[in-house]
Short mmCIF file of C-alpha atoms in Angstrom, two decimals:
data_model
loop_
_atom_site.label_atom_id
_atom_site.label_comp_id
_atom_site.label_asym_id
_atom_site.label_seq_id
_atom_site.Cartn_x
_atom_site.Cartn_y
_atom_site.Cartn_z
CA MET A 1 84.02 105.34 66.83
CA SER A 2 86.84 107.38 68.39
CA LYS A 3 90.36 107.52 66.99
CA ILE A 4 93.03 107.84 69.66
CA ILE A 5 96.65 108.68 68.89
CA ILE A 6 99.18 108.03 71.64
CA VAL A 7 102.68 109.50 71.59
CA GLY A 8 105.05 107.39 73.67
CA GLY A 9 104.85 103.67 74.30
CA VAL A 10 106.17 103.36 77.86
CA ALA A 11 104.43 103.65 81.26
CA GLY A 12 101.65 106.23 80.82
CA GLY A 13 101.24 105.73 77.08
CA ALA A 14 101.07 101.94 77.25
CA SER A 15 98.71 102.06 80.24
CA ALA A 16 96.39 104.46 78.42
CA ALA A 17 96.33 102.27 75.30
CA ALA A 18 95.49 99.12 77.27
CA ARG A 19 92.81 100.87 79.33
CA ALA A 20 91.24 102.47 76.28
CA ARG A 21 90.89 99.09 74.60
CA ARG A 22 89.36 97.54 77.71
CA LEU A 23 86.74 100.31 77.67
CA SER A 24 86.02 100.22 73.94
CA GLU A 25 86.38 97.44 71.39
CA THR A 26 85.58 99.80 68.52
CA ALA A 27 88.02 102.67 69.20
CA GLU A 28 90.90 102.94 66.74
CA ILE A 29 94.09 103.20 68.77
CA ILE A 30 97.51 103.95 67.28
CA MET A 31 100.60 104.24 69.49
CA PHE A 32 103.80 105.83 68.22
CA GLU A 33 107.18 105.17 69.81
CA ARG A 34 110.34 106.70 68.38
CA GLY A 35 112.52 103.96 69.85
CA PRO A 36 112.57 100.28 68.91
CA PHE A 37 110.86 99.08 72.11
CA ILE A 38 107.56 99.69 73.88
CA SER A 39 106.29 98.95 77.38
CA PHE A 40 109.74 98.13 78.73
CA ALA A 41 110.66 98.18 82.40
CA ASN A 42 112.95 101.21 82.44
CA CYS A 43 113.17 101.06 86.24
CA GLY A 44 114.81 97.64 85.80
CA LEU A 45 117.58 98.77 83.43
CA PRO A 46 120.33 99.24 86.08
CA TYR A 47 119.52 95.84 87.57
CA HIS A 48 120.21 94.12 84.25
CA ILE A 49 123.50 95.99 83.95
CA GLY A 50 124.44 94.84 87.46
CA GLY A 51 123.37 91.24 86.84
CA ASP A 52 120.36 90.97 89.17
CA ILE A 53 118.04 90.60 86.18
CA LYS A 54 119.95 88.18 83.99
CA ASP A 55 117.50 87.76 81.13
CA ARG A 56 117.27 90.95 79.07
CA ASN A 57 113.93 89.82 77.64
CA LYS A 58 112.38 90.05 81.13
CA LEU A 59 112.54 93.84 80.71
CA LEU A 60 110.34 93.73 77.61
CA LEU A 61 106.86 93.58 79.11
CA GLN A 62 105.12 93.83 75.74
CA THR A 63 106.16 93.86 72.09
CA PRO A 64 104.29 95.52 69.21
CA GLU A 65 103.10 92.06 68.20
CA SER A 66 101.87 91.08 71.66
CA PHE A 67 100.18 94.45 72.13
CA LEU A 68 98.38 94.02 68.83
CA ALA A 69 97.32 90.48 69.69
CA ARG A 70 96.05 91.27 73.16
CA PHE A 71 94.73 94.81 72.81
CA ASN A 72 94.34 95.33 69.06
CA VAL A 73 96.50 98.45 69.27
CA ASP A 74 98.44 99.49 66.17
CA VAL A 75 101.93 100.03 67.57
CA ARG A 76 104.43 101.80 65.34
CA THR A 77 107.99 101.83 66.64
CA MET A 78 110.85 103.89 65.20
CA SER A 79 108.18 106.49 64.49
CA GLU A 80 108.53 110.00 65.87
CA VAL A 81 105.61 112.40 66.01
CA VAL A 82 107.24 115.66 64.94
CA SER A 83 104.31 118.08 64.84
CA ILE A 84 100.68 118.56 65.83
CA ASP A 85 98.12 120.45 63.76
CA ARG A 86 95.51 121.24 66.41
CA LYS A 87 93.18 123.01 64.03
CA ASN A 88 92.84 120.02 61.70
CA LYS A 89 93.44 117.44 64.42
CA THR A 90 96.34 115.72 62.71
CA VAL A 91 99.86 114.72 63.63
CA THR A 92 102.88 114.37 61.37
CA ILE A 93 105.02 111.30 61.87
CA ASN A 94 108.61 110.81 60.78
CA THR A 95 109.47 107.16 60.11
CA LEU A 96 113.04 106.94 61.40
CA ILE A 97 113.98 103.86 59.40
CA ASP A 98 113.62 105.54 55.99
CA ASN A 99 113.11 109.19 57.03
CA THR A 100 109.72 109.46 55.35
CA GLN A 101 106.80 111.44 56.71
CA TYR A 102 103.04 111.04 56.75
CA THR A 103 100.05 112.32 58.74
CA GLU A 104 97.35 110.73 60.87
CA SER A 105 94.13 112.29 62.11
CA TYR A 106 92.85 111.99 65.66
CA ASP A 107 89.80 112.56 67.77
CA PHE A 108 91.89 112.45 70.92
CA LEU A 109 95.65 112.77 71.28
CA LEU A 110 97.64 111.60 74.29
CA LEU A 111 101.16 112.91 74.90
CA SER A 112 103.41 110.65 76.99
CA PRO A 113 106.90 111.57 75.75
CA GLY A 114 108.60 111.22 79.13
CA ALA A 115 111.64 113.20 80.19
CA ASN A 116 115.12 113.85 78.91
CA PRO A 117 118.29 113.25 80.94
CA ILE A 118 119.85 116.56 81.97
CA ILE A 119 123.31 116.92 80.45
CA PRO A 120 124.93 120.15 81.66
CA PRO A 121 127.14 122.21 79.33
CA ILE A 122 130.42 120.83 80.69
CA VAL A 123 133.48 121.16 78.48
CA GLY A 124 134.30 117.80 76.90
CA ILE A 125 131.10 116.05 78.03
CA ASN A 126 130.31 114.88 74.47
CA ASN A 127 132.72 111.97 74.14
CA PRO A 128 132.51 108.24 73.37
CA LEU A 129 132.83 107.18 77.04
CA THR A 130 129.98 109.26 78.51
CA TYR A 131 126.48 107.79 78.77
CA SER A 132 123.05 108.43 80.25
CA LEU A 133 120.47 105.74 80.96
CA ARG A 134 116.92 106.22 79.76
CA ASN A 135 115.96 103.21 77.65
CA ILE A 136 116.90 99.73 76.45
CA THR A 137 119.22 101.11 73.77
CA ASP A 138 121.16 103.13 76.36
CA MET A 139 121.42 100.03 78.55
CA ASP A 140 122.76 97.92 75.69
CA ARG A 141 125.36 100.56 74.84
CA ILE A 142 126.58 100.73 78.45
CA ILE A 143 126.87 96.94 78.74
CA GLN A 144 128.73 96.80 75.43
CA ALA A 145 131.12 99.54 76.56
CA ILE A 146 131.85 97.72 79.82
CA GLU A 147 132.61 94.46 78.05
CA ILE A 148 134.56 95.81 75.07
CA ASN A 149 136.60 98.46 76.89
CA LYS A 150 137.43 96.28 79.91
CA VAL A 151 136.27 98.96 82.31
CA ASN A 152 138.18 98.98 85.61
CA HIS A 153 136.90 102.27 87.00
CA ALA A 154 133.52 103.96 86.57
CA THR A 155 132.33 107.39 87.63
CA VAL A 156 128.67 108.20 88.23
CA VAL A 157 127.56 111.82 88.45
CA GLY A 158 124.40 112.26 90.50
CA GLY A 159 123.12 110.61 93.67
CA GLY A 160 119.48 110.14 92.69
CA PHE A 161 117.70 106.89 91.86
CA ILE A 162 119.53 106.11 88.61
CA GLY A 163 122.88 107.27 89.96
CA LEU A 164 122.63 105.09 93.07
CA GLU A 165 121.43 102.10 91.08
CA MET A 166 124.22 102.47 88.52
CA MET A 167 126.78 102.83 91.34
CA GLU A 168 125.61 99.51 92.74
CA ALA A 169 125.53 97.88 89.30
CA PHE A 170 129.17 98.75 88.68
CA HIS A 171 130.12 97.54 92.16
CA GLN A 172 128.40 94.22 91.53
CA ARG A 173 130.45 93.81 88.36
CA GLY A 174 133.65 94.30 90.34
CA ILE A 175 134.32 97.77 88.93
CA LYS A 176 135.84 100.40 91.21
CA THR A 177 133.38 103.27 91.35
CA THR A 178 133.34 106.97 92.22
CA LEU A 179 130.03 108.71 92.91
CA LEU A 180 130.00 112.49 92.53
CA GLU A 181 127.17 114.50 94.07
CA ARG A 182 127.08 118.30 93.88
CA SER A 183 124.93 118.70 97.02
CA ASP A 184 125.69 117.53 100.56
CA GLN A 185 123.62 114.34 100.28
CA VAL A 186 122.39 111.57 98.00
CA MET A 187 118.71 110.63 97.60
CA MET A 188 117.11 114.07 97.66
CA PRO A 189 113.56 112.88 98.58
CA VAL A 190 114.84 112.35 102.13
CA ASP A 191 116.48 114.84 104.46
CA ARG A 192 120.20 115.11 105.10
CA GLU A 193 120.26 113.24 108.41
CA MET A 194 118.36 110.30 106.88
CA ALA A 195 120.65 110.25 103.86
CA GLY A 196 123.55 109.83 106.30
CA PHE A 197 122.61 106.17 106.68
CA ALA A 198 123.00 105.72 102.93
CA HIS A 199 126.33 107.58 102.97
CA ALA A 200 127.67 105.19 105.59
CA GLU A 201 126.49 102.15 103.60
CA ILE A 202 127.97 103.45 100.35
CA ARG A 203 131.36 104.11 101.89
CA ASP A 204 131.28 100.80 103.76
CA LYS A 205 131.01 99.04 100.40
CA GLY A 206 134.19 100.74 99.18
CA ILE A 207 132.58 103.34 96.91
CA ASP A 208 134.50 106.60 96.53
CA LEU A 209 131.64 108.92 97.53
CA ARG A 210 132.37 112.60 97.03
CA LEU A 211 129.70 114.97 98.30
CA ASN A 212 129.66 118.72 97.63
CA THR A 213 131.63 117.91 94.49
CA ALA A 214 130.64 118.78 90.93
CA LEU A 215 132.11 117.74 87.60
CA THR A 216 133.59 120.78 85.84
CA ASP A 217 135.60 119.48 82.87
CA VAL A 218 136.13 116.26 80.92
CA GLN A 219 139.14 115.35 78.81
CA PHE A 220 138.98 112.35 76.48
CA THR A 221 142.28 110.52 75.96
CA PRO A 222 142.24 107.90 73.18
CA ASP A 223 144.77 105.10 73.65
CA THR A 224 145.20 102.47 70.96
CA LYS A 225 147.47 100.30 73.11
CA THR A 226 145.25 99.96 76.20
CA ASN A 227 141.90 101.61 76.89
CA ASP A 228 140.54 105.03 76.08
CA ARG A 229 140.19 107.03 79.28
CA LEU A 230 138.64 110.19 80.64
CA THR A 231 140.29 112.71 82.94
CA LEU A 232 137.68 114.45 85.08
CA SER A 233 138.24 117.84 86.69
CA LEU A 234 136.21 118.45 89.85
CA SER A 235 134.92 121.57 91.58
CA ASN A 236 137.20 121.05 94.59
CA GLY A 237 140.32 121.15 92.44
CA ASP A 238 140.83 117.38 92.34
CA SER A 239 141.01 115.30 89.18
CA LEU A 240 140.51 111.61 88.54
CA GLN A 241 140.82 109.18 85.69
CA THR A 242 137.96 106.90 84.72
CA ASP A 243 137.02 104.40 82.00
CA ILE A 244 133.32 105.22 81.75
CA LEU A 245 131.19 108.17 82.87
CA ILE A 246 127.47 107.97 83.65
CA MET A 247 125.55 111.23 83.81
CA ALA A 248 122.58 110.82 86.16
CA ILE A 249 121.93 114.28 87.57
CA GLY A 250 118.22 114.25 86.82
CA VAL A 251 115.67 114.65 84.05
CA SER A 252 113.61 117.45 82.58
CA PRO A 253 110.11 117.15 81.07
CA GLU A 254 110.16 116.61 77.31
CA THR A 255 107.87 119.39 76.14
CA GLN A 256 109.13 120.47 72.71
CA LEU A 257 106.29 118.83 70.77
CA ALA A 258 103.73 120.43 73.09
CA LYS A 259 105.44 123.83 72.91
CA ASP A 260 105.55 123.75 69.12
CA ALA A 261 101.82 122.99 69.10
CA GLY A 262 101.11 126.02 71.28
CA LEU A 263 100.00 124.02 74.32
CA GLU A 264 100.36 125.75 77.67
CA ILE A 265 103.52 124.97 79.64
CA GLY A 266 103.41 125.36 83.43
CA LEU A 267 105.56 127.67 85.52
CA ILE A 268 107.98 124.91 86.49
CA GLY A 269 108.48 123.58 82.99
CA GLY A 270 106.06 120.69 82.48
CA ILE A 271 103.04 120.46 80.21
CA LYS A 272 100.12 122.02 82.06
CA THR A 273 97.15 119.71 82.59
CA ASN A 274 93.95 119.75 84.59
CA ALA A 275 92.79 117.00 86.94
CA GLN A 276 91.29 115.12 83.99
CA MET A 277 94.76 115.07 82.35
CA GLN A 278 93.65 117.47 79.60
CA THR A 279 96.07 120.06 78.29
CA SER A 280 95.01 123.58 77.28
CA ASP A 281 93.50 121.87 74.22
CA PRO A 282 90.58 119.70 75.45
CA ALA A 283 91.22 117.10 72.72
CA ILE A 284 94.85 116.64 73.79
CA PHE A 285 95.76 114.85 77.01
CA ALA A 286 99.19 114.47 78.60
CA VAL A 287 100.59 112.17 81.28
CA GLY A 288 103.79 111.03 82.94
CA ASP A 289 107.20 112.65 83.33
CA ALA A 290 106.44 115.41 80.81
CA ILE A 291 103.65 117.06 82.81
CA GLU A 292 103.15 119.18 85.87
CA GLU A 293 100.89 117.53 88.41
CA THR A 294 99.29 118.59 91.68
CA ASP A 295 101.21 117.94 94.87
CA PHE A 296 98.96 116.03 97.27
CA VAL A 297 100.13 117.92 100.37
CA THR A 298 100.48 121.50 99.15
CA GLN A 299 98.05 121.44 96.18
CA GLN A 300 100.75 123.32 94.25
CA GLN A 301 102.12 122.25 90.87
CA THR A 302 105.07 119.88 90.88
CA VAL A 303 107.04 117.60 88.57
CA VAL A 304 107.51 114.05 89.89
CA PRO A 305 109.06 111.60 87.38
CA LEU A 306 107.83 108.32 88.85
CA ALA A 307 106.31 105.28 87.12
CA GLY A 308 103.37 104.86 89.53
CA PRO A 309 101.81 108.27 88.91
CA ALA A 310 102.44 107.95 85.15
CA ASN A 311 100.56 104.66 84.96
CA ARG A 312 97.62 105.97 86.98
CA GLN A 313 97.47 109.12 84.86
CA GLY A 314 97.41 107.05 81.67
CA ARG A 315 94.42 105.11 82.96
CA ILE A 316 92.59 108.32 83.92
CA ALA A 317 93.27 109.93 80.54
CA ALA A 318 91.87 106.87 78.74
CA ASN A 319 88.78 106.92 80.95
CA ASN A 320 88.09 110.55 80.11
CA MET A 321 88.76 110.19 76.39
CA LEU A 322 86.08 107.50 76.31
CA GLY A 323 83.36 109.34 78.19
CA ARG A 324 84.15 108.72 81.85
CA HIS A 325 84.65 111.57 84.34
CA ASP A 326 87.76 110.67 86.31
CA SER A 327 90.16 112.99 88.14
CA TYR A 328 93.76 112.62 89.22
CA GLN A 329 94.01 113.27 92.95
CA GLY A 330 97.57 114.40 93.38
CA THR A 331 101.05 112.97 93.72
CA GLN A 332 102.68 112.21 97.06
CA GLY A 333 106.04 111.26 95.57
CA THR A 334 106.11 107.89 97.32
CA SER A 335 109.45 106.32 96.42
CA ILE A 336 112.03 103.78 97.48
CA CYS A 337 115.59 102.99 96.46
CA LYS A 338 117.87 100.04 97.16
CA VAL A 339 121.35 101.08 98.29
CA PHE A 340 123.27 97.81 98.67
CA ASP A 341 121.84 96.19 101.82
CA LEU A 342 119.73 99.23 102.73
CA ALA A 343 116.36 100.45 101.53
CA ILE A 344 115.67 104.18 101.73
CA ALA A 345 112.13 105.45 101.15
CA ALA A 346 109.89 108.49 101.51
CA THR A 347 106.38 109.79 100.97
CA GLY A 348 104.89 113.26 101.11
CA LYS A 349 107.01 116.33 101.78
CA ASN A 350 110.47 116.40 103.30
CA GLU A 351 111.78 119.01 105.70
CA LYS A 352 113.65 120.95 103.01
CA GLN A 353 110.47 121.34 100.97
CA LEU A 354 108.34 122.33 103.96
CA LYS A 355 110.83 125.04 104.92
CA ARG A 356 110.99 126.27 101.33
CA ASP A 357 107.20 126.51 101.14
CA GLY A 358 106.86 128.17 104.57
CA ILE A 359 104.76 125.32 106.02
CA ASN A 360 104.76 124.96 109.81
CA PHE A 361 105.82 121.49 110.93
CA GLU A 362 107.22 119.37 113.74
CA LYS A 363 109.22 116.18 113.34
CA VAL A 364 109.92 112.99 115.24
CA TYR A 365 112.44 110.19 114.84
CA VAL A 366 112.14 106.58 115.92
CA HIS A 367 114.82 103.90 115.65
CA THR A 368 113.43 100.50 116.53
CA ALA A 369 113.33 96.87 115.38
CA SER A 370 111.65 95.80 112.14
CA HIS A 371 110.06 92.92 114.04
CA ALA A 372 110.23 91.58 117.60
CA SER A 373 113.84 92.13 118.63
CA TYR A 374 114.09 88.74 120.32
CA TYR A 375 113.23 86.92 117.07
CA PRO A 376 116.26 86.34 114.80
CA GLY A 377 116.83 88.70 111.90
CA ALA A 378 115.43 91.90 113.36
CA GLU A 379 116.96 95.01 111.81
CA THR A 380 116.77 98.63 112.88
CA VAL A 381 114.19 100.80 111.12
CA SER A 382 115.16 104.47 111.27
CA PHE A 383 111.95 106.42 110.78
CA LYS A 384 111.19 110.13 110.46
CA MET A 385 107.72 111.62 110.45
CA LEU A 386 106.77 115.23 109.68
CA PHE A 387 103.43 116.62 110.83
CA ASP A 388 101.48 119.79 111.54
CA PRO A 389 101.98 120.55 115.27
CA ILE A 390 98.52 122.10 115.55
CA THR A 391 96.25 119.81 113.52
CA GLY A 392 98.36 116.66 113.58
CA LYS A 393 98.07 116.36 109.78
CA ILE A 394 100.68 113.99 108.32
CA LEU A 395 103.01 115.95 106.04
CA GLY A 396 105.59 113.31 105.16
CA ALA A 397 107.58 110.31 106.27
CA GLN A 398 111.01 108.80 105.58
CA ALA A 399 112.56 105.49 106.54
CA VAL A 400 115.91 103.73 106.16
CA GLY A 401 116.96 100.21 107.06
CA LYS A 402 117.52 96.66 105.90
CA ASP A 403 114.05 95.24 106.51
CA GLY A 404 110.45 96.45 106.56
CA ILE A 405 111.11 99.87 105.01
CA ASP A 406 108.66 99.51 102.13
CA LYS A 407 105.97 98.32 104.54
CA ARG A 408 106.25 101.39 106.78
CA ILE A 409 106.33 103.96 104.01
CA ASP A 410 103.47 102.28 102.16
CA ILE A 411 101.40 102.45 105.36
CA MET A 412 102.29 106.13 105.77
CA SER A 413 101.38 106.83 102.15
CA VAL A 414 97.93 105.30 102.65
CA ALA A 415 97.46 107.07 105.99
CA GLN A 416 98.36 110.42 104.46
CA ARG A 417 96.05 109.94 101.48
CA ALA A 418 93.24 108.91 103.83
CA GLY A 419 93.65 112.19 105.72
CA MET A 420 94.65 110.57 108.99
CA THR A 421 96.25 112.60 111.76
CA VAL A 422 99.03 111.51 114.08
CA ASP A 423 96.39 111.08 116.77
CA GLN A 424 94.58 108.54 114.61
CA LEU A 425 97.89 106.97 113.65
CA GLN A 426 98.37 105.88 117.25
CA HIS A 427 95.42 103.55 116.86
CA ILE A 428 96.18 101.81 113.57
CA GLU A 429 96.21 98.07 114.10
CA LEU A 430 98.97 96.24 112.26
CA THR A 431 99.75 92.55 112.06
CA TYR A 432 101.93 91.21 114.83
CA ALA A 433 103.83 87.98 115.23
CA PRO A 434 107.51 87.90 116.24
CA PRO A 435 108.83 87.09 112.73
CA PHE A 436 106.88 89.94 111.13
CA GLY A 437 106.37 92.89 113.46
CA SER A 438 106.14 94.20 116.98
CA ALA A 439 103.23 94.72 119.35
CA LYS A 440 104.03 98.43 119.13
CA ASP A 441 105.05 99.01 115.53
CA VAL A 442 107.50 101.67 114.41
CA ILE A 443 104.58 103.74 113.14
CA ASN A 444 102.64 103.46 116.40
CA GLN A 445 105.73 104.54 118.31
CA ALA A 446 106.31 107.55 116.05
CA ALA A 447 102.68 108.55 116.56
CA PHE A 448 103.08 108.22 120.36
CA VAL A 449 106.07 110.58 120.28
CA ALA A 450 104.27 113.04 118.00
CA ASN A 451 101.22 113.13 120.25
CA ASN A 452 103.40 113.58 123.32
CA ILE A 453 104.75 116.73 121.70
CA ILE A 454 101.32 118.01 120.61
CA ASN A 455 99.82 117.34 124.06
CA GLY A 456 102.71 118.94 125.92
CA ASP A 457 103.96 115.68 127.44
CA ALA A 458 107.33 116.12 125.73
CA THR A 459 109.41 119.17 124.91
CA PRO A 460 111.63 118.26 121.98
CA ILE A 461 115.04 119.36 120.85
CA HIS A 462 116.46 118.19 117.54
CA PHE A 463 119.87 117.07 116.33
CA ASP A 464 120.47 120.32 114.40
CA GLU A 465 120.12 122.38 117.60
CA ILE A 466 122.53 120.39 119.76
CA ASP A 467 125.72 122.05 118.55
CA ASN A 468 124.34 125.50 119.43
CA LEU A 469 123.38 125.16 123.10
CA THR A 470 123.62 128.24 125.28
CA GLU A 471 125.25 128.68 128.68
CA ASN A 472 121.81 128.24 130.20
CA GLN A 473 121.58 124.65 128.95
CA ILE A 474 123.52 121.55 129.92
CA LEU A 475 123.71 118.24 128.11
CA LEU A 476 122.81 115.05 129.97
CA ASP A 477 123.70 111.65 128.49
CA VAL A 478 121.59 108.95 130.18
CA ARG A 479 123.17 105.95 128.48
CA ASN A 480 125.39 103.46 130.28
CA PRO A 481 129.11 104.38 130.43
CA GLY A 482 130.09 101.48 128.17
CA GLU A 483 127.93 102.86 125.37
CA LEU A 484 129.86 106.12 125.36
CA SER A 485 133.16 104.39 124.75
CA THR A 486 131.83 102.11 121.99
CA GLN A 487 129.31 104.37 120.25
CA GLY A 488 130.60 107.88 120.85
CA TYR A 489 129.11 110.87 122.63
CA ILE A 490 128.34 114.55 122.23
CA GLY A 491 130.72 117.19 123.56
CA ASN A 492 131.22 117.33 127.30
CA ALA A 493 127.85 115.95 128.34
CA ILE A 494 127.26 114.86 131.92
CA ASN A 495 126.72 111.10 132.07
CA ILE A 496 124.12 109.79 134.51
CA PRO A 497 122.54 106.47 133.42
CA VAL A 498 118.76 106.64 133.39
CA ASP A 499 118.45 103.92 136.04
CA GLU A 500 120.54 106.02 138.45
CA LEU A 501 118.88 109.34 137.71
CA ARG A 502 116.29 109.39 140.50
CA HIS A 503 119.04 109.07 143.10
CA ARG A 504 121.46 111.52 141.44
CA MET A 505 119.20 114.41 140.42
CA HIS A 506 120.84 116.56 143.07
CA GLU A 507 123.93 116.64 140.83
CA LEU A 508 121.99 118.67 138.23
CA PRO A 509 121.31 122.42 138.47
CA LYS A 510 117.71 123.55 138.58
CA ASP A 511 118.52 126.97 137.16
CA LYS A 512 119.51 125.54 133.75
CA GLU A 513 117.61 123.63 131.10
CA ILE A 514 118.63 119.99 131.01
CA VAL A 515 118.98 118.67 127.44
CA VAL A 516 118.63 114.91 127.73
CA TYR A 517 119.77 112.34 125.21
CA CYS A 518 120.21 108.59 124.92
CA GLN A 519 120.93 106.32 121.96
CA VAL A 520 117.56 106.55 120.17
CA GLY A 521 115.35 108.76 122.37
CA LEU A 522 113.38 106.20 124.40
CA ARG A 523 115.43 106.29 127.60
CA GLY A 524 115.78 110.01 127.06
CA ASN A 525 112.03 110.36 127.31
CA VAL A 526 111.97 108.33 130.53
CA ALA A 527 114.65 110.61 131.97
CA TYR A 528 112.88 113.72 130.68
CA ARG A 529 109.65 112.75 132.46
CA GLN A 530 111.51 112.10 135.70
CA LEU A 531 113.16 115.50 135.51
CA VAL A 532 110.07 117.58 134.69
CA ASN A 533 108.04 115.69 137.31
CA ASN A 534 110.65 116.77 139.83
CA GLY A 535 110.59 120.43 138.90
CA PHE A 536 113.43 120.59 136.37
CA LYS A 537 113.20 122.36 133.05
CA ALA A 538 114.20 119.85 130.37
CA ARG A 539 114.08 118.86 126.72
CA ASN A 540 114.64 115.47 125.09
CA LEU A 541 116.72 114.91 121.95
CA ILE A 542 114.23 113.27 119.57
CA GLY A 543 115.85 110.29 117.87
CA GLY A 544 118.76 110.40 120.28
CA TYR A 545 122.44 110.07 119.52
CA ARG A 546 121.78 107.85 116.49
CA THR A 547 120.05 110.65 114.59
CA TYR A 548 122.74 113.16 115.60
CA GLN A 549 125.52 110.77 114.63
CA PHE A 550 124.26 109.99 111.14
CA SER A 551 123.49 113.64 110.39
CA LYS A 552 127.28 114.15 110.37
CA ILE A 553 128.10 111.40 107.87
#
C-alpha cells in the first residue's frame, strides 16, 4: 500500500488526489491545504465579485467532507507543510488554527503549491485598501471592502487575465475604474495589433485605460468622516485618487518549500520536473503554477500558470506514482479572456516570443464573419496565424471578436498539437450551416492566404512596414471612396476601387512597387493579382486597413 502526501488542494493537487484514488482503493492519500477551502474555482473569483456568478457556493467544487465521502481522501485544511525531510521521507505540518506541528511520512509526495501574486516594492503599497486576488478569502475581503467602504472608484494595476476580469467586475458594479498597464498593451499572450481590439472595447465602455503607465507610489489617507482613500503616483507624472487598489501584475512560482528541501529549481524560477512530473527527487512530484514545463513549440522550459495544464499534470503525476508510465507532452498556452463583449484568445507562440527566440516565421491576418454574413448575428472574427514559411508548421494563432473565438482557437490548438501544417489546414472540414459557420471558415481562409505566400502567389507586406515606405513604393487604396471618408485611410494613398482597376492601371507607374490595401485584405489580393499578372511589381497589405488601424489603438 502506497502513502501519498499532496501539498495544495486546488487544481493540480485535487486532480492528482482524485485520480490516485480511482487507480487504487488501498492507497493512503492525505491532502494538505493551508487555506480553509479546497478544489475551488479560482478562475471564477472575479465573476462572483462582478455578479455573474451570484451564488458563492458554486465556486466550491468540493469540500473536505465531500472529498472524503467520494474519494476517501483525508483532507486537512488550515494545515501548512513547512518542511520536507527527503532522507526520512517525512513532512512537517503546521496546524494554523492552534499553531501546533506534527510530521507525516510518505512514499510519494506531490507539490502543488501554486503561485504567489507579484507585489512590487512600491512605497506605500502595504495599506488597508490594496488587495490581490488568489483565493476565496481574498475574494471575500474585496467584496467586503467594496460594500463597507462604499467604493466609487477602483484602480487595477495589470492588464492580464485577473486585471481585465477585475476591471470588468468593478464596471459591472457601477464603479468607475482605472486600469494601469506598464507595457503598451493588455493581454500579453497576443500581439500588440490584436490587443488593439481590446483597447478599443475597454475605452468604449468608459474605462480609464492608461498604457505605458506604471504605479510608482501609494499614499494612504484615512478619513473618519467619509471614506479612506489612496493617492496614486504614476510613472508619467500624473496622480489619481482611488478607493480600492487591486494589484494584478502577475504571479511567480511558489518554490520556497522545494528550495528548502534542496530540490532543483529551473533557470526561469520554477520547480524543475521531468516529463513524468518528477522533481530531482524521484519520490517527489510537482505540478501546476509552481513548476517549469516544456513549451510545446520550442521544447524549451517555460512557466505557464493555467488551470488546464495543472489539472492534466496532476493526473499524470498520480498515474506515475501508482505504477503507470505517463508523460506530459508540453504546454501550448492555450488561453481565452472575456473583455466585456469581446473574447480574446491565443494558442502557441506569439510574434514577440518568436522574435525573442530567433525563430523564423511569417504571419497572416483574416477578418471575416463568425458565420454566414447573410444570417443575422454574424460578428467579425479577427484572426492571426503564425507559421514557418518554409515547412508550413503552425507556430501560433490569435483571435478577437464577439462570437466564435473559442471555437477557432480550440481548432488551432488541436491542429498544432496534431502537427498539421498550413497546407493541411486548408483541407480541414468544419461544420457549416448559416447560423453556425461559413462554407469557407476563418481558419480555411487563413490557410489559403498562408499557402499563397508560401507558394509565391502573394507577396505580403505587413501593417508595421506601412509607415516606412520608400520613394520607390506607392500606396494604392482599392476600397470605394465612401469607405475612406467613413473608415479612414493611410497617408496620401492613391484611391482606385478594385472594380475600376483593370481600366485605370495606366495611372500607376511600372517603375515603382505598388503597395495595395483594402479594408481586410481580400480585395487587396484581387487587385494584387491583377497588377502582377499585368507586369507590375506589387505587394498586398495582409489584413488590410483594419489590422493597421487597430495596431494604433
